[in-house]
mmCIF file of C-alpha atoms in Angstrom:
data_model
loop_
_atom_site.group_PDB
_atom_site.id
_atom_site.type_symbol
_atom_site.label_atom_id
_atom_site.label_comp_id
_atom_site.label_asym_id
_atom_site.label_seq_id
_atom_site.Cartn_x
_atom_site.Cartn_y
_atom_site.Cartn_z
ATOM 1 C CA MET A 1 -22.651 20.083 12.306
ATOM 2 C CA LYS A 2 -22.534 20.029 16.018
ATOM 3 C CA ALA A 3 -19.092 20.639 16.733
ATOM 4 C CA ALA A 4 -18.764 23.622 14.187
ATOM 5 C CA LYS A 5 -22.075 24.771 15.477
ATOM 6 C CA ALA A 6 -18.917 24.914 18.496
ATOM 7 C CA ALA A 7 -16.565 25.816 17.886
ATOM 8 C CA HIS A 8 -18.213 28.497 15.796
ATOM 9 C CA GLU A 9 -19.839 29.373 19.293
ATOM 10 C CA ALA A 10 -15.414 28.318 21.086
ATOM 11 C CA ALA A 11 -14.709 31.386 18.205
ATOM 12 C CA ILE A 12 -17.779 34.403 19.351
ATOM 13 C CA HIS A 13 -17.070 33.696 23.447
ATOM 14 C CA GLU A 14 -15.639 36.785 24.896
ATOM 15 C CA GLU A 15 -13.595 34.318 27.238
ATOM 16 C CA ASN A 16 -11.959 34.403 23.932
ATOM 17 C CA ILE A 17 -11.206 37.635 22.846
ATOM 18 C CA PRO A 18 -8.079 38.620 22.611
ATOM 19 C CA ASP A 19 -6.745 40.833 25.021
ATOM 20 C CA ASN A 20 -3.264 42.450 22.646
ATOM 21 C CA LYS A 21 -2.029 42.210 19.825
ATOM 22 C CA TYR A 22 -0.514 38.318 20.330
ATOM 23 C CA ASP A 23 -2.967 36.536 21.817
ATOM 24 C CA THR A 24 -3.973 34.340 19.261
ATOM 25 C CA LEU A 25 -7.203 32.217 21.137
ATOM 26 C CA SER A 26 -10.472 33.754 19.336
ATOM 27 C CA LEU A 27 -8.230 34.337 16.022
ATOM 28 C CA GLU A 28 -7.060 29.924 16.389
ATOM 29 C CA ALA A 29 -10.794 29.339 17.497
ATOM 30 C CA SER A 30 -12.481 30.852 13.995
ATOM 31 C CA TYR A 31 -10.007 28.501 11.795
ATOM 32 C CA VAL A 32 -11.206 25.713 13.698
ATOM 33 C CA ALA A 33 -14.644 26.548 13.384
ATOM 34 C CA GLN A 34 -14.500 27.847 9.659
ATOM 35 C CA GLY A 35 -12.223 24.363 8.755
ATOM 36 C CA GLN A 36 -15.666 22.198 10.486
ATOM 37 C CA ALA A 37 -18.080 24.691 9.035
ATOM 38 C CA ASN A 38 -15.990 23.187 5.176
ATOM 39 C CA ARG A 39 -15.915 20.057 6.103
ATOM 40 C CA ALA A 40 -19.346 19.721 7.222
ATOM 41 C CA GLN A 41 -20.727 20.724 3.732
ATOM 42 C CA GLU A 42 -18.443 18.367 1.681
ATOM 43 C CA ILE A 43 -20.431 15.842 3.819
ATOM 44 C CA LYS A 44 -23.569 17.405 2.740
ATOM 45 C CA ARG A 45 -22.417 17.205 -0.544
ATOM 46 C CA ALA A 46 -21.081 13.330 -0.807
ATOM 47 C CA LEU A 47 -24.245 12.412 0.772
ATOM 48 C CA GLN A 48 -26.002 13.757 -2.405
ATOM 49 C CA ALA A 49 -23.637 12.835 -4.699
ATOM 50 C CA TYR A 50 -24.600 8.667 -3.372
ATOM 51 C CA ARG A 51 -28.011 9.769 -2.586
ATOM 52 C CA GLY A 52 -28.493 10.018 -6.372
ATOM 53 C CA LEU A 53 -26.127 7.062 -7.420
ATOM 54 C CA SER A 54 -27.594 4.325 -9.607
ATOM 55 C CA LEU A 55 -25.841 1.328 -8.886
ATOM 56 C CA GLN A 56 -25.653 -0.210 -12.172
ATOM 57 C CA PRO A 57 -24.845 -4.262 -12.316
ATOM 58 C CA PHE A 58 -21.734 -5.427 -13.735
ATOM 59 C CA ASP A 59 -20.979 -8.915 -15.111
ATOM 60 C CA ALA A 60 -18.402 -10.644 -16.303
ATOM 61 C CA SER A 61 -18.193 -9.273 -19.662
ATOM 62 C CA ALA A 62 -18.575 -5.363 -18.303
ATOM 63 C CA GLU A 63 -15.949 -2.574 -18.625
ATOM 64 C CA ILE A 64 -15.059 -0.924 -14.764
ATOM 65 C CA ARG A 65 -16.977 1.912 -14.371
ATOM 66 C CA LEU A 66 -18.751 4.419 -11.323
ATOM 67 C CA THR A 67 -20.421 2.122 -8.714
ATOM 68 C CA ALA A 68 -17.905 -0.873 -9.578
ATOM 69 C CA LEU A 69 -16.861 -2.954 -6.899
ATOM 70 C CA VAL A 70 -13.855 -4.415 -7.784
ATOM 71 C CA THR A 71 -11.834 -7.207 -6.004
ATOM 72 C CA LEU A 72 -8.357 -7.321 -6.898
ATOM 73 C CA GLU A 73 -5.233 -9.887 -6.244
ATOM 74 C CA GLY A 74 -1.969 -8.399 -5.712
ATOM 75 C CA ASP A 75 1.701 -10.678 -6.556
ATOM 76 C CA ASP A 76 1.453 -11.522 -2.859
ATOM 77 C CA GLY A 77 -1.845 -13.410 -3.557
ATOM 78 C CA ALA A 78 -3.818 -11.021 -0.888
ATOM 79 C CA LEU A 79 -6.660 -10.077 -2.249
ATOM 80 C CA LYS A 80 -8.442 -5.880 -1.682
ATOM 81 C CA THR A 81 -11.981 -4.773 -2.858
ATOM 82 C CA VAL A 82 -12.461 -1.727 -4.223
ATOM 83 C CA PHE A 83 -15.776 0.827 -4.294
ATOM 84 C CA ILE A 84 -15.815 3.297 -7.229
ATOM 85 C CA GLY A 85 -17.733 5.950 -5.769
ATOM 86 C CA PRO A 86 -18.320 9.578 -6.663
ATOM 87 C CA GLN A 87 -16.869 11.256 -3.708
ATOM 88 C CA GLU A 88 -15.475 10.256 -0.401
ATOM 89 C CA GLY A 89 -12.282 8.551 -1.428
ATOM 90 C CA GLY A 90 -9.871 6.624 1.645
ATOM 91 C CA LEU A 91 -13.095 6.436 3.049
ATOM 92 C CA LYS A 92 -13.135 2.289 4.536
ATOM 93 C CA LEU A 93 -16.906 0.353 4.734
ATOM 94 C CA LEU A 94 -17.617 -3.636 5.937
ATOM 95 C CA LEU A 95 -19.104 -5.499 3.914
ATOM 96 C CA ASP A 96 -20.137 -9.091 4.748
ATOM 97 C CA GLY A 97 -17.292 -9.238 7.108
ATOM 98 C CA GLU A 98 -14.764 -7.776 4.775
ATOM 99 C CA GLU A 99 -12.893 -4.272 4.560
ATOM 100 C CA VAL A 100 -13.973 -2.026 1.268
ATOM 101 C CA LEU A 101 -12.354 0.897 0.136
ATOM 102 C CA VAL A 102 -13.421 3.496 -1.733
ATOM 103 C CA ILE A 103 -11.801 4.772 -4.168
ATOM 104 C CA THR A 104 -12.941 7.832 -6.569
ATOM 105 C CA PRO A 105 -12.585 8.149 -10.516
ATOM 106 C CA SER A 106 -10.050 10.611 -10.589
ATOM 107 C CA SER A 107 -8.104 8.287 -7.415
ATOM 108 C CA PRO A 108 -4.902 6.997 -8.727
ATOM 109 C CA MET A 109 -6.042 3.766 -9.001
ATOM 110 C CA GLY A 110 -9.335 4.785 -9.939
ATOM 111 C CA ARG A 111 -7.796 5.756 -13.074
ATOM 112 C CA GLU A 112 -6.251 2.426 -14.275
ATOM 113 C CA LEU A 113 -9.676 0.195 -12.765
ATOM 114 C CA ILE A 114 -12.014 2.946 -14.943
ATOM 115 C CA GLY A 115 -12.356 1.085 -18.640
ATOM 116 C CA LYS A 116 -10.780 -2.554 -17.240
ATOM 117 C CA SER A 117 -12.819 -5.621 -17.237
ATOM 118 C CA LEU A 118 -12.491 -9.017 -15.039
ATOM 119 C CA GLY A 119 -9.070 -10.907 -15.519
ATOM 120 C CA ASP A 120 -7.044 -7.302 -16.735
ATOM 121 C CA THR A 121 -3.905 -6.224 -14.878
ATOM 122 C CA VAL A 122 -3.527 -3.064 -13.627
ATOM 123 C CA GLU A 123 0.276 -1.216 -12.479
ATOM 124 C CA ILE A 124 -0.848 1.021 -9.020
ATOM 125 C CA GLY A 125 2.349 2.399 -8.413
ATOM 126 C CA SER A 126 5.051 -0.235 -7.875
ATOM 127 C CA ALA A 127 2.829 -2.614 -7.095
ATOM 128 C CA SER A 128 0.760 -5.418 -9.622
ATOM 129 C CA TYR A 129 -3.346 -6.696 -9.302
ATOM 130 C CA GLU A 130 -5.943 -8.575 -11.503
ATOM 131 C CA ILE A 131 -9.180 -7.891 -11.481
ATOM 132 C CA VAL A 132 -10.607 -11.485 -10.373
ATOM 133 C CA ASP A 133 -14.140 -10.050 -9.693
ATOM 134 C CA LEU A 134 -16.682 -7.110 -10.519
ATOM 135 C CA TYR A 135 -19.871 -6.913 -9.150
#
């Protein structure tokens, strides 16, 4: 929010008023201000979505859905843990020292995982993963 406010103030500052029709500093500053304001609103909506999120318990027979924490094992044996959240896919978090990638149900990986269960295999791009843990 502070960055958006600072960018807005820069856009309207008297030093940024164009000297001629080719001076675009003010216009560029206004684009930055608008972009930062938009991103601040997106983050605000995401925070509201996560605050209202009800975490569900998952057992070995459960199907994957929103709020699942899923561990996948690739063909090479590497483990990858993902959290299926309502927004902000791509965000990386640390949980007990392990990296967790936030994905959404509408992402390619999310679409493949929703409805699957422990032991199922999913194809994501050219990679194949087995679902080895579900929380």
